[in-house]
Amino acid sequence: MQLILITGLSGSGKSVALKMLEDSGYYCIDNLPTVFLPDIASYLCTEGNEKIAISVDVRGGPSIDALPQQLDALRAQGVDVRLLFLEAKQDALVKRFSETRRRHPLAISTLTVTEAISLEREMLARVGDLGHRIDTSDLNANALRNWVKTFVELDQSRVTLIVESFGFKHGIPLDADLVFDVRCLPNPHYDPVLRPLTGRDQPVIDFLLAHEEVEAMYLDIETYVARWLPCFIKDNRSYLTVAIGCTGGQHRSVYMAERLSKRFAGEQQVMVRHRELP
């Protein structure tokens, strides 16, 4: 049985992720108090359900604190448990609650939305490191669906190296473990012909390859990741996210992310993401 647990901050896209899994054939349960998790998983397994997705969060009460122990117990029973943790920046969450006019589950009379989000982030601090984290601050629903689909297809017995490009003007991804800044490199944005293209297009690649400092920067990043990746694997990490940022997240960071992902694809399980690209 494969069990996908979706958790994270309210307003971060858990409903979108759960709906996507439901459309993909998963038996889905929303807002389950984690105290019922072992019994529900056992029952659904005996009923013949092989693909299950369950959303758990602070709405289930203090039982969320027991999630680490419950994950260990389920895995000990041979269940393929995968935890997906969704989060977003404070201003993005406040904006979403404002636009939808929904009440935050912790926003009681004495707490504002901002305070409730901060409290929830604190309550879930331990849970975020248990699985795969996705920062949905700048993602549209379609991109999130694609990222979740890729996540469930990963081989959980191997470490996953995630290489993500982003634009600094939109903020650093919350899910990044290592961040590299390539804004000092020559910028194709200033060439009117290259501006509408991305770092995956050959004219942009040729432009960047023509500059020695681009090659030097790439080799430094590649050497650093190659040197320290075994240490992260030895530390029992399931995921390592390497984020590479330029100004807008269209050219330099995309080129670097694509090249780095191809470099390690033969050695590790690699996922490449481009946060700012459609």
Tab-separated table of C-alpha atoms in Angstrom:
chain	number	residue	atom	x	y	z
A	1	MET	CA	0.000	0.000	0.000
A	2	GLN	CA	1.167	3.494	-0.835
A	3	LEU	CA	0.112	6.205	1.599
A	4	ILE	CA	0.617	9.862	0.715
A	5	LEU	CA	0.314	12.178	3.715
A	6	ILE	CA	-0.270	15.823	2.841
A	7	THR	CA	0.303	18.409	5.520
A	8	GLY	CA	1.534	21.963	5.890
A	9	LEU	CA	0.256	25.467	6.408
A	10	SER	CA	-3.368	26.437	5.881
A	11	GLY	CA	-3.743	28.156	2.518
A	12	SER	CA	-0.618	26.561	1.049
A	13	GLY	CA	-2.466	24.377	-1.469
A	14	LYS	CA	-3.228	21.128	0.363
A	15	SER	CA	-6.703	20.932	-1.172
A	16	VAL	CA	-5.255	21.339	-4.670
A	17	ALA	CA	-2.750	18.543	-4.026
A	18	LEU	CA	-5.381	16.232	-2.527
A	19	LYS	CA	-7.761	16.813	-5.429
A	20	MET	CA	-5.002	16.053	-7.919
A	21	LEU	CA	-4.314	12.734	-6.169
A	22	GLU	CA	-8.014	11.912	-6.097
A	23	ASP	CA	-8.184	12.474	-9.843
A	24	SER	CA	-5.188	10.130	-10.184
A	25	GLY	CA	-7.003	7.243	-8.503
A	26	TYR	CA	-6.085	7.705	-4.855
A	27	TYR	CA	-8.633	7.137	-2.085
A	28	CYS	CA	-8.544	10.505	-0.340
A	29	ILE	CA	-9.440	11.682	3.158
A	30	ASP	CA	-9.262	15.338	4.189
A	31	ASN	CA	-8.637	16.717	7.682
A	32	LEU	CA	-8.033	13.455	9.526
A	33	PRO	CA	-6.914	13.763	13.169
A	34	THR	CA	-3.615	11.913	13.252
A	35	VAL	CA	-4.726	9.884	16.283
A	36	PHE	CA	-6.867	7.865	13.834
A	37	LEU	CA	-4.128	7.466	11.224
A	38	PRO	CA	-2.876	3.938	12.111
A	39	ASP	CA	-6.386	2.469	12.368
A	40	ILE	CA	-7.634	4.143	9.184
A	41	ALA	CA	-4.579	3.037	7.221
A	42	SER	CA	-4.980	-0.551	8.469
A	43	TYR	CA	-8.695	-0.596	7.647
A	44	LEU	CA	-8.266	0.811	4.140
A	45	CYS	CA	-5.506	-1.692	3.462
A	46	THR	CA	-7.721	-4.646	4.410
A	47	GLU	CA	-10.430	-3.206	2.138
A	48	GLY	CA	-8.072	-3.529	-0.819
A	49	ASN	CA	-7.090	0.109	-1.243
A	50	GLU	CA	-3.514	0.250	-2.552
A	51	LYS	CA	-3.243	4.012	-3.132
A	52	ILE	CA	-4.358	6.316	-0.307
A	53	ALA	CA	-3.883	10.037	0.293
A	54	ILE	CA	-4.711	11.658	3.623
A	55	SER	CA	-4.533	15.327	4.592
A	56	VAL	CA	-3.515	16.029	8.203
A	57	ASP	CA	-2.874	19.421	9.760
A	58	VAL	CA	-3.539	21.588	12.805
A	59	ARG	CA	-7.297	21.311	12.313
A	60	GLY	CA	-6.959	17.830	13.806
A	61	GLY	CA	-5.781	19.274	17.114
A	62	PRO	CA	-2.720	18.457	19.246
A	63	SER	CA	-2.524	14.912	17.832
A	64	ILE	CA	-0.336	16.299	15.025
A	65	ASP	CA	2.570	16.114	17.502
A	66	ALA	CA	2.435	12.312	17.350
A	67	LEU	CA	2.936	12.220	13.571
A	68	PRO	CA	6.690	11.357	13.641
A	69	GLN	CA	6.089	8.256	15.764
A	70	GLN	CA	3.112	7.213	13.644
A	71	LEU	CA	5.167	7.485	10.458
A	72	ASP	CA	7.806	5.191	11.928
A	73	ALA	CA	5.152	2.681	13.009
A	74	LEU	CA	3.501	2.611	9.572
A	75	ARG	CA	6.826	2.130	7.804
A	76	ALA	CA	7.688	-0.679	10.203
A	77	GLN	CA	4.505	-2.398	8.989
A	78	GLY	CA	5.722	-2.212	5.402
A	79	VAL	CA	3.557	0.715	4.291
A	80	ASP	CA	5.103	2.971	1.628
A	81	VAL	CA	4.514	6.264	3.458
A	82	ARG	CA	5.413	9.543	1.758
A	83	LEU	CA	4.944	12.876	3.467
A	84	LEU	CA	4.426	16.050	1.459
A	85	PHE	CA	4.762	19.314	3.372
A	86	LEU	CA	3.363	22.445	1.696
A	87	GLU	CA	4.315	25.908	2.879
A	88	ALA	CA	4.321	29.504	1.657
A	89	LYS	CA	5.645	32.878	2.672
A	90	GLN	CA	3.694	34.997	5.152
A	91	ASP	CA	2.573	37.674	2.683
A	92	ALA	CA	1.417	35.059	0.163
A	93	LEU	CA	-0.731	33.290	2.775
A	94	VAL	CA	-2.218	36.554	4.078
A	95	LYS	CA	-3.118	37.530	0.520
A	96	ARG	CA	-4.804	34.190	-0.156
A	97	PHE	CA	-6.942	34.383	2.977
A	98	SER	CA	-7.860	37.954	2.087
A	99	GLU	CA	-8.832	37.045	-1.484
A	100	THR	CA	-10.886	33.986	-0.543
A	101	ARG	CA	-12.304	35.629	2.606
A	102	ARG	CA	-11.852	32.382	4.475
A	103	ARG	CA	-11.041	32.264	8.172
A	104	HIS	CA	-7.756	30.778	9.256
A	105	PRO	CA	-8.461	27.721	11.460
A	106	LEU	CA	-6.397	29.232	14.297
A	107	ALA	CA	-7.672	32.802	13.877
A	108	ILE	CA	-9.875	32.913	16.953
A	109	SER	CA	-11.099	36.216	18.349
A	110	THR	CA	-7.776	37.051	20.010
A	111	LEU	CA	-5.529	36.288	17.005
A	112	THR	CA	-5.158	38.101	13.704
A	113	VAL	CA	-4.564	36.151	10.479
A	114	THR	CA	-0.868	37.036	10.570
A	115	GLU	CA	-0.539	35.858	14.163
A	116	ALA	CA	-2.452	32.659	13.390
A	117	ILE	CA	-0.133	31.855	10.479
A	118	SER	CA	2.929	32.405	12.669
A	119	LEU	CA	1.478	30.166	15.380
A	120	GLU	CA	0.669	27.429	12.873
A	121	ARG	CA	4.175	27.609	11.404
A	122	GLU	CA	5.581	27.132	14.894
A	123	MET	CA	3.267	24.186	15.609
A	124	LEU	CA	4.331	22.419	12.407
A	125	ALA	CA	8.053	23.160	12.693
A	126	ARG	CA	8.957	19.550	13.543
A	127	VAL	CA	6.759	18.080	10.833
A	128	GLY	CA	8.319	20.056	7.973
A	129	ASP	CA	11.591	18.131	8.137
A	130	LEU	CA	9.923	14.712	7.940
A	131	GLY	CA	9.240	14.709	4.212
A	132	HIS	CA	9.348	16.542	0.930
A	133	ARG	CA	8.776	20.300	1.223
A	134	ILE	CA	7.289	22.511	-1.495
A	135	ASP	CA	7.143	26.291	-1.269
A	136	THR	CA	3.931	27.271	-3.075
A	137	SER	CA	4.326	31.046	-2.625
A	138	ASP	CA	4.829	31.714	-6.333
A	139	LEU	CA	3.240	28.592	-7.816
A	140	ASN	CA	-0.032	28.492	-9.684
A	141	ALA	CA	-2.345	25.521	-9.170
A	142	ASN	CA	-1.270	23.824	-12.390
A	143	ALA	CA	2.423	23.926	-11.480
A	144	LEU	CA	1.656	22.530	-8.022
A	145	ARG	CA	-0.291	19.640	-9.538
A	146	ASN	CA	2.662	18.788	-11.776
A	147	TRP	CA	5.141	18.957	-8.886
A	148	VAL	CA	2.936	16.685	-6.744
A	149	LYS	CA	2.568	14.217	-9.612
A	150	THR	CA	6.349	14.028	-9.967
A	151	PHE	CA	6.715	13.578	-6.204
A	152	VAL	CA	4.481	10.488	-6.010
A	153	GLU	CA	6.379	8.853	-8.873
A	154	LEU	CA	9.776	9.095	-7.136
A	155	ASP	CA	11.634	6.016	-5.921
A	156	GLN	CA	11.570	6.493	-2.153
A	157	SER	CA	14.416	4.048	-1.620
A	158	ARG	CA	16.838	6.545	-3.168
A	159	VAL	CA	17.795	10.087	-2.215
A	160	THR	CA	16.321	12.736	-4.505
A	161	LEU	CA	18.399	15.701	-5.635
A	162	ILE	CA	16.083	18.597	-6.488
A	163	VAL	CA	17.621	21.382	-8.576
A	164	GLU	CA	15.435	24.485	-8.647
A	165	SER	CA	15.891	27.773	-10.485
A	166	PHE	CA	14.312	30.945	-9.133
A	167	GLY	CA	14.370	34.724	-9.340
A	168	PHE	CA	15.667	36.681	-6.359
A	169	LYS	CA	13.142	39.446	-7.037
A	170	HIS	CA	10.433	36.954	-6.066
A	171	GLY	CA	12.241	35.752	-2.935
A	172	ILE	CA	14.328	32.722	-1.977
A	173	PRO	CA	12.407	29.388	-1.959
A	174	LEU	CA	11.543	28.268	1.565
A	175	ASP	CA	12.288	24.654	0.672
A	176	ALA	CA	15.903	25.304	-0.390
A	177	ASP	CA	18.717	23.497	1.442
A	178	LEU	CA	21.550	25.070	-0.566
A	179	VAL	CA	21.277	28.433	-2.344
A	180	PHE	CA	23.629	29.696	-5.044
A	181	ASP	CA	23.526	33.245	-6.408
A	182	VAL	CA	24.454	33.637	-10.105
A	183	ARG	CA	23.346	37.270	-10.517
A	184	CYS	CA	26.978	38.325	-11.025
A	185	LEU	CA	27.117	36.531	-14.397
A	186	PRO	CA	26.450	38.237	-17.772
A	187	ASN	CA	22.714	38.709	-18.198
A	188	PRO	CA	20.992	37.704	-21.485
A	189	HIS	CA	18.045	39.881	-20.451
A	190	TYR	CA	19.794	42.940	-21.866
A	191	ASP	CA	19.883	41.447	-25.370
A	192	PRO	CA	16.488	42.174	-27.025
A	193	VAL	CA	16.751	38.966	-29.052
A	194	LEU	CA	17.458	36.769	-26.016
A	195	ARG	CA	15.113	38.492	-23.564
A	196	PRO	CA	11.947	36.520	-24.460
A	197	LEU	CA	13.842	33.208	-24.379
A	198	THR	CA	14.860	31.086	-21.378
A	199	GLY	CA	17.963	29.268	-20.209
A	200	ARG	CA	16.723	26.142	-21.975
A	201	ASP	CA	16.918	27.760	-25.414
A	202	GLN	CA	20.074	27.237	-27.486
A	203	PRO	CA	20.754	30.946	-28.260
A	204	VAL	CA	20.821	31.704	-24.518
A	205	ILE	CA	22.999	28.663	-23.860
A	206	ASP	CA	25.442	29.786	-26.559
A	207	PHE	CA	25.525	33.297	-25.076
A	208	LEU	CA	26.373	31.992	-21.607
A	209	LEU	CA	28.924	29.467	-22.819
A	210	ALA	CA	30.814	32.284	-24.523
A	211	HIS	CA	31.733	33.776	-21.109
A	212	GLU	CA	34.503	32.160	-19.074
A	213	GLU	CA	33.037	33.270	-15.748
A	214	VAL	CA	29.864	31.275	-16.448
A	215	GLU	CA	31.888	28.083	-16.825
A	216	ALA	CA	33.904	28.900	-13.707
A	217	MET	CA	30.733	29.477	-11.660
A	218	TYR	CA	29.164	26.241	-12.892
A	219	LEU	CA	32.271	24.211	-12.029
A	220	ASP	CA	32.379	25.710	-8.534
A	221	ILE	CA	28.705	24.827	-7.898
A	222	GLU	CA	29.099	21.344	-9.370
A	223	THR	CA	32.217	20.678	-7.285
A	224	TYR	CA	30.524	21.850	-4.088
A	225	VAL	CA	27.429	19.703	-4.611
A	226	ALA	CA	29.493	16.657	-5.603
A	227	ARG	CA	31.726	17.119	-2.550
A	228	TRP	CA	28.953	17.420	0.035
A	229	LEU	CA	26.081	15.361	-1.398
A	230	PRO	CA	27.443	12.110	0.103
A	231	CYS	CA	27.382	13.756	3.539
A	232	PHE	CA	23.694	14.622	3.149
A	233	ILE	CA	22.977	11.056	2.016
A	234	LYS	CA	24.897	9.657	4.995
A	235	ASP	CA	22.731	11.879	7.230
A	236	ASN	CA	19.668	9.876	6.061
A	237	ARG	CA	18.279	12.746	4.026
A	238	SER	CA	15.591	11.706	1.550
A	239	TYR	CA	15.691	15.003	-0.353
A	240	LEU	CA	18.245	17.721	-0.993
A	241	THR	CA	17.071	20.901	-2.725
A	242	VAL	CA	19.714	22.973	-4.485
A	243	ALA	CA	18.290	26.368	-5.459
A	244	ILE	CA	20.056	28.538	-8.038
A	245	GLY	CA	18.889	32.126	-8.356
A	246	CYS	CA	19.355	34.972	-10.789
A	247	THR	CA	17.418	38.228	-10.963
A	248	GLY	CA	14.263	37.097	-12.755
A	249	GLY	CA	14.645	33.328	-12.839
A	250	GLN	CA	14.452	33.121	-16.640
A	251	HIS	CA	17.952	32.742	-18.086
A	252	ARG	CA	21.084	32.221	-15.983
A	253	SER	CA	19.556	30.227	-13.131
A	254	VAL	CA	17.548	28.071	-15.561
A	255	TYR	CA	20.680	27.283	-17.581
A	256	MET	CA	22.634	26.386	-14.436
A	257	ALA	CA	19.818	24.234	-13.039
A	258	GLU	CA	19.386	22.326	-16.295
A	259	ARG	CA	23.104	21.692	-16.628
A	260	LEU	CA	23.544	20.660	-13.001
A	261	SER	CA	20.573	18.270	-13.148
A	262	LYS	CA	22.002	16.560	-16.242
A	263	ARG	CA	25.390	16.256	-14.557
A	264	PHE	CA	23.996	14.276	-11.595
A	265	ALA	CA	21.215	12.404	-13.410
A	266	GLY	CA	23.436	9.385	-14.008
A	267	GLU	CA	24.366	9.097	-10.328
A	268	GLN	CA	21.295	10.205	-8.355
A	269	GLN	CA	17.545	10.486	-8.653
A	270	VAL	CA	17.192	14.046	-9.926
A	271	MET	CA	14.216	16.387	-10.224
A	272	VAL	CA	14.596	19.771	-11.940
A	273	ARG	CA	12.194	22.649	-11.287
A	274	HIS	CA	11.945	26.154	-12.700
A	275	ARG	CA	9.838	28.222	-10.330
A	276	GLU	CA	9.451	31.303	-12.506
A	277	LEU	CA	8.806	29.576	-15.846
A	278	PRO	CA	5.248	28.805	-16.994
